Short mmCIF file of C-alpha atoms in Angstrom, two decimals:
data_model
loop_
_atom_site.label_atom_id
_atom_site.label_comp_id
_atom_site.label_asym_id
_atom_site.label_seq_id
_atom_site.Cartn_x
_atom_site.Cartn_y
_atom_site.Cartn_z
CA MET A 1 94.05 106.68 97.47
CA TYR A 2 97.69 105.70 97.87
CA GLU A 3 101.07 107.11 98.67
CA LEU A 4 104.55 105.67 98.59
CA THR A 5 105.44 103.83 101.78
CA ALA A 6 107.92 105.66 104.02
CA GLY A 7 111.42 104.61 103.06
CA THR A 8 110.56 103.92 99.42
CA VAL A 9 113.08 105.36 96.97
CA ILE A 10 112.69 105.91 93.24
CA GLU A 11 115.61 104.51 91.27
CA ASN A 12 116.33 103.71 87.67
CA GLY A 13 116.60 100.02 86.88
CA ALA A 14 120.39 100.02 86.93
CA GLU A 15 120.39 101.37 90.50
CA ALA A 16 117.42 99.25 91.61
CA SER A 17 119.10 96.07 90.34
CA ARG A 18 121.30 96.21 93.47
CA ILE A 19 118.48 94.36 95.25
CA LEU A 20 119.11 91.46 92.88
CA ALA A 21 122.68 90.99 94.10
CA GLY A 22 123.38 87.37 94.83
CA CYS A 23 120.67 86.11 92.47
CA LYS A 24 122.18 83.74 89.93
CA GLY A 25 120.16 83.51 86.73
CA ILE A 26 116.51 83.02 85.96
CA GLN A 27 115.36 79.50 86.85
CA PHE A 28 111.55 79.38 86.80
CA VAL A 29 109.26 81.05 84.26
CA SER A 30 105.51 80.66 83.98
CA VAL A 31 103.26 82.62 81.61
CA THR A 32 99.49 82.52 81.22
CA PHE A 33 98.67 83.51 77.67
CA CYS A 34 95.23 84.69 76.58
CA GLY A 35 94.37 82.56 73.61
CA LYS A 36 96.92 80.54 71.71
CA MET A 37 100.38 80.11 73.23
CA PRO A 38 103.23 81.11 70.88
CA GLU A 39 104.84 78.10 69.23
CA SER A 40 108.19 78.82 70.90
CA TRP A 41 106.56 78.40 74.33
CA THR A 42 105.06 74.95 73.80
CA ALA A 43 108.08 73.18 75.32
CA LEU A 44 107.71 75.22 78.51
CA GLY A 45 103.94 74.79 78.85
CA ASP A 46 101.84 76.36 81.57
CA ASP A 47 103.65 74.92 84.58
CA GLY A 48 107.01 76.70 84.20
CA CYS A 49 110.36 75.00 84.18
CA ASN A 50 114.05 75.43 84.59
CA TRP A 51 114.54 78.35 82.22
CA ALA A 52 118.34 78.09 82.64
CA ALA A 53 118.27 74.54 81.21
CA LEU A 54 116.80 75.72 77.91
CA PRO A 55 119.14 76.44 74.99
CA ALA A 56 120.05 80.13 74.56
CA ALA A 57 118.44 80.26 71.10
CA ALA A 58 115.17 78.96 72.57
CA THR A 59 115.09 81.48 75.43
CA LYS A 60 115.88 84.35 73.04
CA ALA A 61 112.98 83.34 70.77
CA MET A 62 110.68 82.82 73.74
CA ALA A 63 111.56 86.24 75.22
CA ALA A 64 110.89 87.93 71.86
CA ASP A 65 107.56 86.11 71.48
CA LEU A 66 106.59 87.05 75.03
CA GLY A 67 107.29 90.71 74.27
CA THR A 68 105.09 90.53 71.17
CA ALA A 69 102.28 88.79 73.07
CA ILE A 70 102.38 91.42 75.84
CA ARG A 71 102.24 94.27 73.32
CA LYS A 72 99.20 92.66 71.69
CA GLY A 73 97.43 92.18 75.05
CA HIS A 74 97.67 88.39 74.85
CA VAL A 75 99.21 87.79 78.28
CA GLU A 76 97.35 87.50 81.58
CA ASN A 77 100.31 87.08 83.91
CA VAL A 78 104.02 86.29 84.07
CA TRP A 79 105.99 84.78 86.93
CA ILE A 80 109.80 84.84 86.76
CA SER A 81 111.96 83.53 89.60
CA PHE A 82 115.61 83.06 90.41
CA GLU A 83 114.60 79.90 92.30
CA PRO A 84 113.78 76.65 90.45
CA TRP A 85 110.48 76.19 92.29
CA GLY A 86 109.32 79.76 91.59
CA GLU A 87 108.44 80.65 95.17
CA ASP A 88 111.01 83.27 96.21
CA TYR A 89 112.98 86.05 94.55
CA MET A 90 110.44 86.61 91.83
CA LEU A 91 109.10 89.19 89.43
CA ASN A 92 105.35 88.97 88.93
CA ALA A 93 103.50 90.79 86.18
CA ASP A 94 99.74 90.95 85.87
CA PHE A 95 97.88 92.44 82.92
CA GLU A 96 94.33 93.73 82.75
CA ASN A 97 92.43 96.35 80.75
CA GLY A 98 95.58 97.48 78.91
CA TRP A 99 97.50 97.97 82.17
CA ALA A 100 100.44 96.11 83.69
CA ALA A 101 101.49 95.73 87.32
CA LEU A 102 105.05 94.50 87.88
CA LEU A 103 106.23 93.62 91.35
CA TYR A 104 109.52 92.08 92.42
CA ASN A 105 109.49 90.24 95.76
CA ALA A 106 112.40 88.82 97.68
CA ILE A 107 111.27 87.19 100.91
CA ASP A 108 112.15 89.46 103.83
CA GLU A 109 114.51 91.49 101.65
CA SER A 110 113.04 93.88 99.10
CA ALA A 111 110.11 94.81 96.93
CA ALA A 112 110.10 96.98 93.84
CA ALA A 113 107.39 98.02 91.44
CA LEU A 114 107.51 99.73 88.08
CA TYR A 115 107.04 103.41 88.87
CA VAL A 116 105.40 105.83 86.47
CA PRO A 117 104.98 109.40 87.80
CA ARG A 118 101.51 110.67 86.86
CA PRO A 119 99.00 113.21 88.19
CA ASP A 120 96.41 110.48 88.92
CA GLY A 121 99.02 108.18 90.50
CA ALA A 122 97.29 107.92 93.87
CA GLU A 123 94.21 106.32 92.31
CA ASP A 124 93.56 102.59 91.78
CA ALA A 125 94.98 101.16 88.58
CA PRO A 126 92.61 98.87 86.64
CA VAL A 127 94.98 95.95 87.31
CA SER A 128 95.80 94.14 90.53
CA ILE A 129 98.55 91.78 91.59
CA GLY A 130 97.42 88.19 91.67
CA GLY A 131 93.88 89.34 90.98
CA GLN A 132 93.53 90.60 94.56
CA THR A 133 96.14 93.18 95.62
CA PRO A 134 95.17 96.66 94.42
CA VAL A 135 97.90 98.69 92.74
CA PRO A 136 98.07 102.48 92.49
CA LYS A 137 98.49 103.98 89.03
CA MET A 138 101.89 105.32 90.12
CA CYS A 139 103.12 101.71 90.37
CA ALA A 140 101.47 100.38 87.23
CA ALA A 141 101.91 101.05 83.54
CA ASP A 142 99.34 101.74 80.86
CA ASP A 143 102.08 101.33 78.27
CA LEU A 144 102.31 97.67 77.31
CA ASP A 145 105.44 98.39 75.23
CA GLN A 146 107.17 99.52 78.42
CA ALA A 147 105.96 96.45 80.33
CA ALA A 148 107.14 94.18 77.50
CA GLU A 149 110.57 95.83 77.47
CA ALA A 150 110.88 95.45 81.25
CA LEU A 151 110.00 91.75 81.22
CA VAL A 152 112.10 90.84 78.18
CA CYS A 153 115.09 92.63 79.73
CA PHE A 154 114.56 90.77 83.02
CA LEU A 155 114.32 87.42 81.22
CA GLU A 156 117.42 88.07 79.13
CA THR A 157 119.65 89.67 81.77
CA GLY A 158 118.22 88.88 85.22
CA GLN A 159 118.25 92.64 85.87
CA PHE A 160 115.69 95.45 85.77
CA HIS A 161 115.54 97.49 82.57
CA PRO A 162 118.24 100.14 83.23
CA GLU A 163 116.22 103.13 81.99
CA MET A 164 112.92 102.42 83.73
CA GLN A 165 112.03 103.79 87.13
CA TRP A 166 111.28 101.52 90.09
CA ALA A 167 109.84 102.25 93.52
CA VAL A 168 112.12 100.28 95.83
CA LEU A 169 111.42 99.49 99.47
CA GLU A 170 113.88 97.54 101.56
CA GLY A 171 111.91 95.13 103.71
CA ASN A 172 108.95 92.89 103.09
CA ASP A 173 106.20 95.49 102.59
CA LEU A 174 104.79 96.92 99.38
CA PRO A 175 106.30 100.22 98.20
CA TRP A 176 102.85 101.82 98.44
CA THR A 177 100.30 102.18 101.21
CA GLU A 178 96.63 102.98 101.17
CA THR A 179 95.78 106.35 102.69
#
C-alpha cells in the first residue's frame, strides 16, 4: 500500500512545468521498442543521441511514430533528458501489461509522476520504474493514449502536457511512499 509523500502537491502539467525552469530543450532520447523499430527512428537507434541536432521534420515524425507505438503497446521504455548524456533532468517512462509509469527526475531538485486519482490508487501498479521500483496505481496510467500524449508533448515542447495531473515533490524523493 502507498500514499503520497508529505509535501507532494497535485498540479496540472502547466503548473508542474515550473520544475523544468532553466532546462533548455530535449537533448537525449532513447526508446526500447518491442518488435520492429519505426522507420523514422532508425537514424537514432537504441543508444539515444542529440535530439536537438535532428531536423525538426524528423523529430516531428519520430514523435508521432512514438505515440503510435505506445498506443499499440510496442514500447518497453522511453528515456528523455535535457542533458546530452541522458543522466540528469530526465523523464523516464516504463510500460508493462498495458500500464505506463512516467517519472521525471532532476538530481536533488524535483520529482513528478503522472497522477491518476482512482479508488485502488494505493495498490501496486503492474508496471515498475526501471523494472525494479514499484509504482502505485495512483502514479501510473492504464490509458496508453494518455501516456502517449504526455510523452509526445514532452518531446515536442520540453514541458509536461498542460491538462494532465502530476504528483510533484520538491526534493530528491519519490512523490509516493510505501505504508
